[in-house]
Amino acid sequence: MKSQKFIDVTEKYGAQNYKPIPVVISHAKGVWVWDADGKKYIDMLSSYSALNQGHLHPAIIKAVKQQLGRVTLTSRAFYNDRIGEFFKAVTGACKMDKVLPMNSGAEAVETAIKLARKWGHTVKGIPENSAEIICCKDNFHGRTTTVISFSTEPQYRAGFGPFTPGFKIIEYGNAEDLEKAITPNTAAFLVEPIQGEAGIVMPPAGYLRKTREICSAHNVLFIADEIQTGFGRTGKLFCCEHEGVKPDVLIIGKALGGGIMPVSGVLSSAEIMSVFKPGDHGSTFGGNPLACAVGIAAINVLIKEKLVQNSAKMGAYFINELKKLQSPIVKDIRGKGLFIGVEIKKECGTARKYCEQLMHLGVLSKETHDQVIRFAPPLNIKKQEIDWALERIKSILINN
Ligand SMILES: *Cc1c(COP(=O)(O)O)cnc(C)c1O
């Protein structure tokens, strides 16, 4: 068992801020991964939707290799010959005028907060240092000090204060709550179209549309965090499209990196983005030529291979088959596209237990919060691969 050795050295020298499922991945292809002992698994987590194109997608690898032979980093002190093409591809796909590139998702959320605040102070006329941003209960937007300042998950905050002020929390899924919370100092409403980390929590139909309308009526920016729900995960390119909603500010990340490296960004109209002046904000690695090459390839693969459509089709099939199982231990099955949560009844133990059992059968998934197993495979998964997983999922959900 080589795997145990790798686990031991990891635990010995690494900070223990994670509790991984005990599998050691040593190579991968498409929807499949192999552990250090050669056992094969299907990846039903896709690194929290950062692998929508699958592992080592040949077109993305080719783009990386080509770029590695030319130049990888310039900083934004200079232009490079990939960044403009990347900006064009990403604004085109997102149907937005302008983009500001960053690396991790949390950085992009921070960027959107700065954008909304500066817009609030300089355009909306909110008195300096008093812009408010409204967020939802059970949100997940990342792990930086400012972002955890509006988390409602006690563990994400405990011991990490003092926190950044300027955030208000409302109930997720209740549009009236938003209307009540808005004041003349409200700059923005920040929302996940489906709350992924909270357990694939879907707001009632019409919620995004209604909150979008409320924001427009009160001159409040509607900021959609589509870091996890974007790029086809829910069966549309962006989840907001399910309700015909166009955000003022769109935050993207994860799958934009094509499973290779962190690539994130914030998009908006030219007017909103124009509040950023040279020197206001930046990132050494943001928009580096290698990341741009990856981002372009990642978007091209999604579009050319119709992964959004496949997500819708395979997701509907997968959810339907899961529901047919009629498992006695399951409380709820929900999702859109290939973004699926299976909620385990409390009296049947936590989701973690079932994720570990699934791992032993060759299906990799991860619990989110205590009771939900998340199934979010790469978007190019085929029906027979879903069937392979379903056979194993069935034996866990039915025979337990
Ligand atoms: C993953 C995620 C983030 C944070 O992204 P990182 O790259 O981990 O910093 C923010 N918002 C949502 C909705 C996410 O799923």
Coordinates of C-alpha atoms and ligand atoms in Angstrom, one line a residue:
M1 CA 0.0 0.0 0.0
K2 CA 1.9 3.0 -1.3
S3 CA -1.0 5.3 -0.6
Q4 CA -0.6 5.2 3.2
K5 CA 3.0 6.4 2.9
F6 CA 1.8 9.5 0.9
I7 CA -0.9 10.2 3.5
D8 CA 1.5 9.9 6.4
V9 CA 4.0 12.3 4.9
T10 CA 1.3 14.8 4.0
E11 CA -0.2 14.7 7.5
K12 CA 3.3 14.9 9.2
Y13 CA 4.4 18.1 7.4
G14 CA 1.3 19.8 6.3
A15 CA -1.2 22.1 8.1
Q16 CA -4.3 20.1 8.9
N17 CA -6.8 22.5 7.6
Y18 CA -8.4 19.8 5.5
K19 CA -9.8 16.3 6.2
P20 CA -9.5 14.6 2.8
I21 CA -11.2 11.4 1.8
P22 CA -8.4 8.9 2.2
V23 CA -7.5 8.4 -1.4
V24 CA -4.1 9.4 -3.0
I25 CA -4.6 10.4 -6.6
S26 CA -1.5 9.9 -8.7
H27 CA -2.8 10.2 -12.2
A28 CA -5.9 11.0 -14.1
K29 CA -7.6 11.2 -17.5
G30 CA -11.0 12.6 -18.3
V31 CA -13.5 11.6 -15.7
W32 CA -11.1 8.9 -14.3
V33 CA -8.4 9.0 -11.7
W34 CA -6.0 6.3 -10.4
D35 CA -4.5 6.1 -6.9
A36 CA -0.9 5.4 -5.9
D37 CA -1.7 1.7 -5.8
G38 CA -3.2 1.6 -9.3
K39 CA -6.9 1.4 -8.3
K40 CA -9.3 3.3 -10.7
Y41 CA -12.0 5.7 -9.6
I42 CA -14.5 7.9 -11.2
D43 CA -14.2 11.6 -10.2
M44 CA -17.6 12.8 -9.2
L45 CA -16.4 16.0 -7.5
S46 CA -14.2 17.6 -10.3
S47 CA -12.3 19.6 -7.7
Y48 CA -15.4 21.5 -6.8
S49 CA -16.2 22.2 -10.4
A50 CA -12.7 23.4 -11.4
L51 CA -12.5 20.3 -13.7
N52 CA -15.6 20.8 -15.9
Q53 CA -13.5 19.9 -18.9
G54 CA -12.2 16.8 -17.2
H55 CA -8.7 15.9 -16.2
L56 CA -5.8 16.7 -18.7
H57 CA -8.1 17.7 -21.5
P58 CA -5.9 17.3 -24.6
A59 CA -6.8 20.7 -26.2
I60 CA -6.0 22.5 -22.9
I61 CA -2.8 20.6 -22.4
K62 CA -1.7 21.4 -26.0
A63 CA -2.4 25.1 -25.4
V64 CA -0.3 25.0 -22.1
K65 CA 2.6 23.2 -23.8
Q66 CA 2.6 25.7 -26.7
Q67 CA 2.6 28.6 -24.2
L68 CA 5.3 27.0 -22.1
G69 CA 7.6 27.3 -25.1
R70 CA 7.0 31.0 -25.4
V71 CA 6.5 33.0 -22.2
T72 CA 4.6 32.4 -19.0
L73 CA 4.8 35.5 -16.9
T74 CA 5.1 39.2 -17.7
S75 CA 3.3 40.9 -14.8
R76 CA 1.0 43.7 -15.7
A77 CA 3.9 46.1 -15.8
F78 CA 3.9 45.2 -19.5
Y79 CA 1.4 44.0 -22.1
N80 CA 1.6 40.4 -23.4
D81 CA 0.3 38.9 -26.6
R82 CA -2.2 36.6 -24.9
I83 CA -4.1 38.8 -22.5
G84 CA -6.1 40.7 -25.0
E85 CA -7.2 37.6 -26.8
F86 CA -8.2 36.1 -23.4
F87 CA -10.1 39.2 -22.5
K88 CA -12.0 39.0 -25.8
A89 CA -12.8 35.3 -25.3
V90 CA -14.0 35.7 -21.7
T91 CA -16.1 38.9 -22.2
G92 CA -17.6 37.3 -25.3
A93 CA -18.5 34.1 -23.5
C94 CA -19.9 36.0 -20.5
K95 CA -21.6 38.7 -22.6
M96 CA -20.0 41.5 -20.6
D97 CA -18.0 44.5 -21.7
K98 CA -15.0 44.3 -19.5
V99 CA -13.0 41.8 -17.3
L100 CA -10.5 42.2 -14.5
P101 CA -8.3 39.0 -14.2
M102 CA -7.2 37.5 -10.9
N103 CA -6.1 34.0 -9.8
S104 CA -8.2 32.4 -7.1
G105 CA -11.9 32.7 -6.6
A106 CA -11.6 34.4 -3.3
E107 CA -9.4 37.1 -4.9
A108 CA -12.1 37.7 -7.5
V109 CA -14.7 38.0 -4.8
E110 CA -12.5 40.6 -3.0
T111 CA -12.1 42.4 -6.3
A112 CA -15.9 42.5 -6.8
I113 CA -16.3 43.9 -3.3
K114 CA -13.8 46.6 -4.0
L115 CA -15.5 47.4 -7.3
A116 CA -18.9 47.6 -5.7
R117 CA -17.7 49.8 -2.9
K118 CA -15.9 52.2 -5.1
W119 CA -18.9 52.3 -7.5
G120 CA -21.1 53.0 -4.5
H121 CA -18.9 55.8 -3.2
T122 CA -18.0 57.5 -6.5
V123 CA -21.0 56.8 -8.7
K124 CA -24.0 56.2 -6.5
G125 CA -22.9 58.9 -4.0
I126 CA -22.8 56.8 -0.8
P127 CA -20.8 58.7 1.8
E128 CA -17.2 57.5 2.0
N129 CA -16.6 54.4 4.1
S130 CA -20.2 53.6 4.5
A131 CA -21.1 51.4 1.5
E132 CA -23.0 48.3 2.5
I133 CA -23.1 45.0 0.7
I134 CA -25.9 42.5 1.3
C135 CA -25.1 38.8 1.4
C136 CA -27.1 35.7 2.1
K137 CA -27.1 33.3 5.1
D138 CA -25.1 30.1 4.5
N139 CA -23.1 31.7 1.7
F140 CA -19.7 30.6 0.5
H141 CA -17.5 33.1 -1.2
G142 CA -14.0 32.0 -0.1
R143 CA -11.7 32.1 2.8
T144 CA -10.0 35.5 3.0
T145 CA -10.4 37.7 6.1
T146 CA -12.9 40.0 4.4
V147 CA -14.9 37.2 2.8
I148 CA -15.3 35.3 6.1
S149 CA -16.5 38.5 7.7
F150 CA -19.8 37.8 6.0
S151 CA -19.8 34.0 6.4
T152 CA -22.5 32.7 8.7
E153 CA -20.7 29.4 9.2
P154 CA -19.3 29.6 12.8
Q155 CA -16.3 27.4 12.1
Y156 CA -15.2 29.6 9.2
R157 CA -15.0 32.6 11.6
A158 CA -14.2 31.3 15.0
G159 CA -10.9 32.8 16.2
F160 CA -10.3 34.8 13.0
G161 CA -11.7 38.2 14.0
P162 CA -11.7 41.1 14.0
F163 CA -13.8 41.2 10.9
T164 CA -14.3 43.6 8.0
P165 CA -17.5 45.7 8.6
G166 CA -20.0 46.8 5.9
F167 CA -21.9 43.5 5.3
K168 CA -25.5 42.7 6.0
I169 CA -26.9 39.1 6.0
I170 CA -30.4 38.2 4.8
E171 CA -32.2 35.0 4.3
Y172 CA -31.4 33.1 1.1
G173 CA -34.3 32.5 -1.2
N174 CA -36.5 35.3 0.2
A175 CA -36.7 38.3 -2.2
E176 CA -38.7 40.4 0.2
D177 CA -35.9 40.2 2.7
L178 CA -33.6 41.9 0.2
E179 CA -36.0 44.7 -0.4
K180 CA -36.3 45.3 3.4
A181 CA -32.5 45.3 3.9
I182 CA -31.7 47.8 1.3
T183 CA -30.8 51.3 2.5
P184 CA -29.5 54.4 0.7
N185 CA -26.0 53.1 1.5
T186 CA -26.5 49.7 -0.2
A187 CA -24.0 49.3 -3.0
A188 CA -24.5 45.7 -3.9
F189 CA -26.2 42.4 -3.4
L190 CA -23.8 39.4 -3.6
V191 CA -25.4 36.1 -4.3
E192 CA -24.7 32.5 -5.4
P193 CA -27.4 31.4 -7.9
I194 CA -27.3 28.0 -6.2
Q195 CA -25.5 27.7 -2.9
G196 CA -23.0 25.0 -3.5
E197 CA -21.1 24.7 -0.3
A198 CA -24.3 25.1 1.7
G199 CA -25.4 21.7 0.2
I200 CA -26.6 22.4 -3.3
V201 CA -29.3 24.7 -2.0
M202 CA -31.6 26.0 -4.8
P203 CA -33.6 29.2 -4.2
P204 CA -37.3 29.1 -5.1
A205 CA -38.1 29.7 -8.8
G206 CA -38.2 33.3 -9.6
Y207 CA -35.8 34.4 -6.8
L208 CA -32.9 35.5 -9.1
R209 CA -35.3 37.4 -11.4
K210 CA -37.0 39.1 -8.5
T211 CA -33.9 40.1 -6.7
R212 CA -32.4 41.3 -10.0
E213 CA -35.5 43.6 -10.4
I214 CA -35.2 44.8 -6.8
C215 CA -31.6 45.7 -7.3
S216 CA -32.4 47.6 -10.5
A217 CA -35.2 49.5 -8.8
H218 CA -32.9 50.6 -6.0
N219 CA -29.7 51.3 -8.0
V220 CA -28.0 48.4 -6.2
L221 CA -25.5 46.2 -8.1
F222 CA -26.5 42.6 -8.5
I223 CA -23.3 40.6 -8.1
A224 CA -23.5 36.9 -9.1
D225 CA -20.8 34.6 -7.7
E226 CA -20.7 32.0 -10.4
I227 CA -17.3 30.6 -9.5
Q228 CA -18.8 27.2 -8.9
T229 CA -22.1 27.3 -10.8
G230 CA -20.6 28.9 -13.9
F231 CA -19.2 27.4 -17.2
G232 CA -21.9 24.9 -17.7
R233 CA -22.1 23.2 -14.3
T234 CA -25.9 23.7 -14.0
G235 CA -26.8 23.0 -17.7
K236 CA -26.5 26.7 -18.8
L237 CA -23.3 28.5 -19.4
F238 CA -24.2 30.6 -16.3
C239 CA -26.8 29.6 -13.7
C240 CA -28.4 33.1 -13.8
E241 CA -29.5 32.3 -17.4
H242 CA -32.0 29.8 -16.0
E243 CA -34.1 32.9 -15.1
G244 CA -32.9 35.2 -17.9
V245 CA -30.9 37.3 -15.4
K246 CA -27.9 39.3 -16.3
P247 CA -25.9 40.4 -13.3
D248 CA -24.2 43.8 -13.1
V249 CA -21.1 42.1 -11.9
L250 CA -20.2 38.5 -12.6
I251 CA -17.5 36.6 -10.7
I252 CA -15.9 33.6 -12.3
G253 CA -13.1 31.2 -11.4
K254 CA -12.6 27.4 -11.0
A255 CA -13.4 25.9 -14.5
L256 CA -11.9 28.9 -16.2
G257 CA -8.6 27.4 -15.2
G258 CA -9.3 24.2 -17.2
G259 CA -8.1 22.1 -14.3
I260 CA -4.6 23.4 -14.8
M261 CA -4.1 26.5 -12.7
P262 CA -6.1 29.2 -10.9
V263 CA -7.7 31.6 -13.3
S264 CA -10.5 33.9 -12.1
G265 CA -12.0 37.2 -13.0
V266 CA -14.6 39.8 -12.4
L267 CA -16.8 41.1 -15.3
S268 CA -19.1 44.1 -15.6
S269 CA -20.2 46.8 -18.0
A270 CA -17.5 49.3 -19.1
E271 CA -19.2 52.0 -17.1
I272 CA -19.0 50.1 -13.8
M273 CA -15.5 48.8 -14.4
S274 CA -14.3 52.4 -15.2
V275 CA -14.3 53.1 -11.5
F276 CA -10.9 51.2 -11.4
K277 CA -8.1 53.6 -12.2
P278 CA -4.4 52.6 -12.8
G279 CA -3.0 51.6 -9.4
D280 CA -6.3 51.0 -7.7
H281 CA -6.1 47.2 -7.8
G282 CA -3.9 44.4 -9.2
S283 CA -2.2 41.1 -9.0
T284 CA 1.3 40.0 -10.0
F285 CA 0.1 36.7 -11.6
G286 CA -3.4 37.9 -12.7
G287 CA -3.6 37.8 -16.4
N288 CA -0.3 36.0 -16.9
P289 CA 0.2 34.6 -20.4
L290 CA 0.1 31.0 -19.3
A291 CA -3.2 31.6 -17.4
C292 CA -4.6 33.4 -20.5
A293 CA -3.7 30.5 -22.8
V294 CA -5.4 28.1 -20.3
G295 CA -8.4 30.3 -20.0
I296 CA -8.9 30.6 -23.8
A297 CA -8.6 26.9 -24.2
A298 CA -10.9 26.2 -21.3
I299 CA -13.6 28.3 -22.8
N300 CA -13.1 26.9 -26.3
V301 CA -13.4 23.3 -25.1
L302 CA -16.7 24.1 -23.3
I303 CA -18.2 25.7 -26.4
K304 CA -16.8 23.4 -29.1
E305 CA -17.6 20.2 -27.3
K306 CA -21.0 21.4 -26.2
L307 CA -20.3 20.6 -22.6
V308 CA -23.1 22.9 -21.4
Q309 CA -25.7 20.9 -23.4
N310 CA -24.1 17.7 -22.2
S311 CA -24.4 18.9 -18.6
A312 CA -28.1 19.6 -19.0
K313 CA -28.8 16.2 -20.7
M314 CA -26.6 14.0 -18.5
G315 CA -27.6 15.9 -15.3
A316 CA -31.3 15.3 -16.0
Y317 CA -30.6 11.6 -16.6
F318 CA -28.4 11.3 -13.5
I319 CA -31.0 13.0 -11.2
N320 CA -33.8 10.9 -12.6
E321 CA -31.9 7.7 -12.1
L322 CA -30.9 8.7 -8.5
K323 CA -34.6 9.4 -7.8
K324 CA -35.7 6.0 -9.2
L325 CA -33.5 4.3 -6.6
Q326 CA -36.0 5.3 -3.9
S327 CA -33.3 4.9 -1.3
P328 CA -34.6 4.6 2.3
I329 CA -31.7 6.6 3.7
V330 CA -32.2 9.6 1.3
K331 CA -34.1 12.7 2.4
D332 CA -33.9 14.7 -0.8
I333 CA -32.3 14.7 -4.2
R334 CA -31.8 18.1 -5.9
G335 CA -29.8 19.9 -8.5
K336 CA -29.5 21.4 -11.9
G337 CA -27.4 20.0 -14.7
L338 CA -24.5 18.1 -13.3
F339 CA -24.7 20.0 -9.9
I340 CA -26.4 17.4 -7.8
G341 CA -26.9 17.0 -4.0
V342 CA -28.1 13.9 -2.3
E343 CA -29.2 14.7 1.2
I344 CA -28.9 11.8 3.7
K345 CA -31.5 11.5 6.5
K346 CA -29.9 12.6 9.8
E347 CA -30.9 9.3 11.5
C348 CA -28.8 7.4 9.0
G349 CA -25.5 9.1 9.9
T350 CA -23.5 11.8 8.1
A351 CA -22.7 12.0 4.4
R352 CA -19.0 11.5 5.1
K353 CA -19.6 7.8 6.0
Y354 CA -21.3 7.2 2.6
C355 CA -18.6 9.1 0.7
E356 CA -15.9 6.9 2.2
Q357 CA -18.0 3.8 1.3
L358 CA -18.3 5.1 -2.2
M359 CA -14.6 5.7 -2.4
H360 CA -14.0 2.0 -1.6
L361 CA -16.2 1.1 -4.6
G362 CA -14.4 3.5 -6.9
V363 CA -16.6 6.6 -6.8
L364 CA -15.1 9.8 -5.5
S365 CA -17.4 12.4 -4.1
K366 CA -17.3 14.7 -1.0
E367 CA -19.8 15.6 1.6
T368 CA -20.8 19.2 1.9
H369 CA -21.9 20.1 5.3
D370 CA -23.0 17.2 7.3
Q371 CA -25.8 15.6 5.3
V372 CA -25.2 16.2 1.6
I373 CA -23.2 14.1 -0.9
R374 CA -22.3 16.3 -3.9
F375 CA -22.2 14.7 -7.3
A376 CA -20.5 17.1 -9.8
P377 CA -18.5 15.1 -12.4
P378 CA -16.7 16.6 -15.3
L379 CA -19.2 17.9 -17.9
N380 CA -18.0 15.6 -20.6
I381 CA -19.1 12.5 -18.7
K382 CA -20.8 9.9 -20.9
K383 CA -24.0 8.0 -20.1
Q384 CA -22.2 4.7 -19.6
E385 CA -19.8 6.4 -17.2
I386 CA -22.7 7.7 -15.2
D387 CA -24.2 4.2 -15.3
W388 CA -20.9 2.8 -13.9
A389 CA -21.1 5.2 -11.0
L390 CA -24.8 4.6 -10.5
E391 CA -24.3 0.9 -10.1
R392 CA -22.0 1.6 -7.2
I393 CA -24.0 4.5 -5.7
K394 CA -27.0 2.2 -5.8
S395 CA -25.3 -0.5 -3.7
I396 CA -24.5 2.1 -1.1
L397 CA -27.8 3.9 -1.0
I398 CA -29.9 0.8 -1.1
N399 CA -28.0 -1.8 0.9
N400 CA -27.0 0.2 3.8
Ligands
LIG1 C1 -14.8 27.9 -4.6 C2 -15.6 29.1 -4.5 C3 -15.0 30.4 -4.1 C4 -13.6 30.5 -3.8 O1 -12.7 30.1 -4.8 P1 -11.2 29.8 -4.4 O2 -10.5 29.6 -5.8 O3 -11.2 28.5 -3.6 O4 -10.6 30.9 -3.7 C5 -15.9 31.5 -4.0 N1 -17.2 31.4 -4.3 C6 -17.7 30.2 -4.6 C7 -19.2 30.1 -4.9 C8 -17.0 29.0 -4.7 O5 -17.6 27.9 -5.0

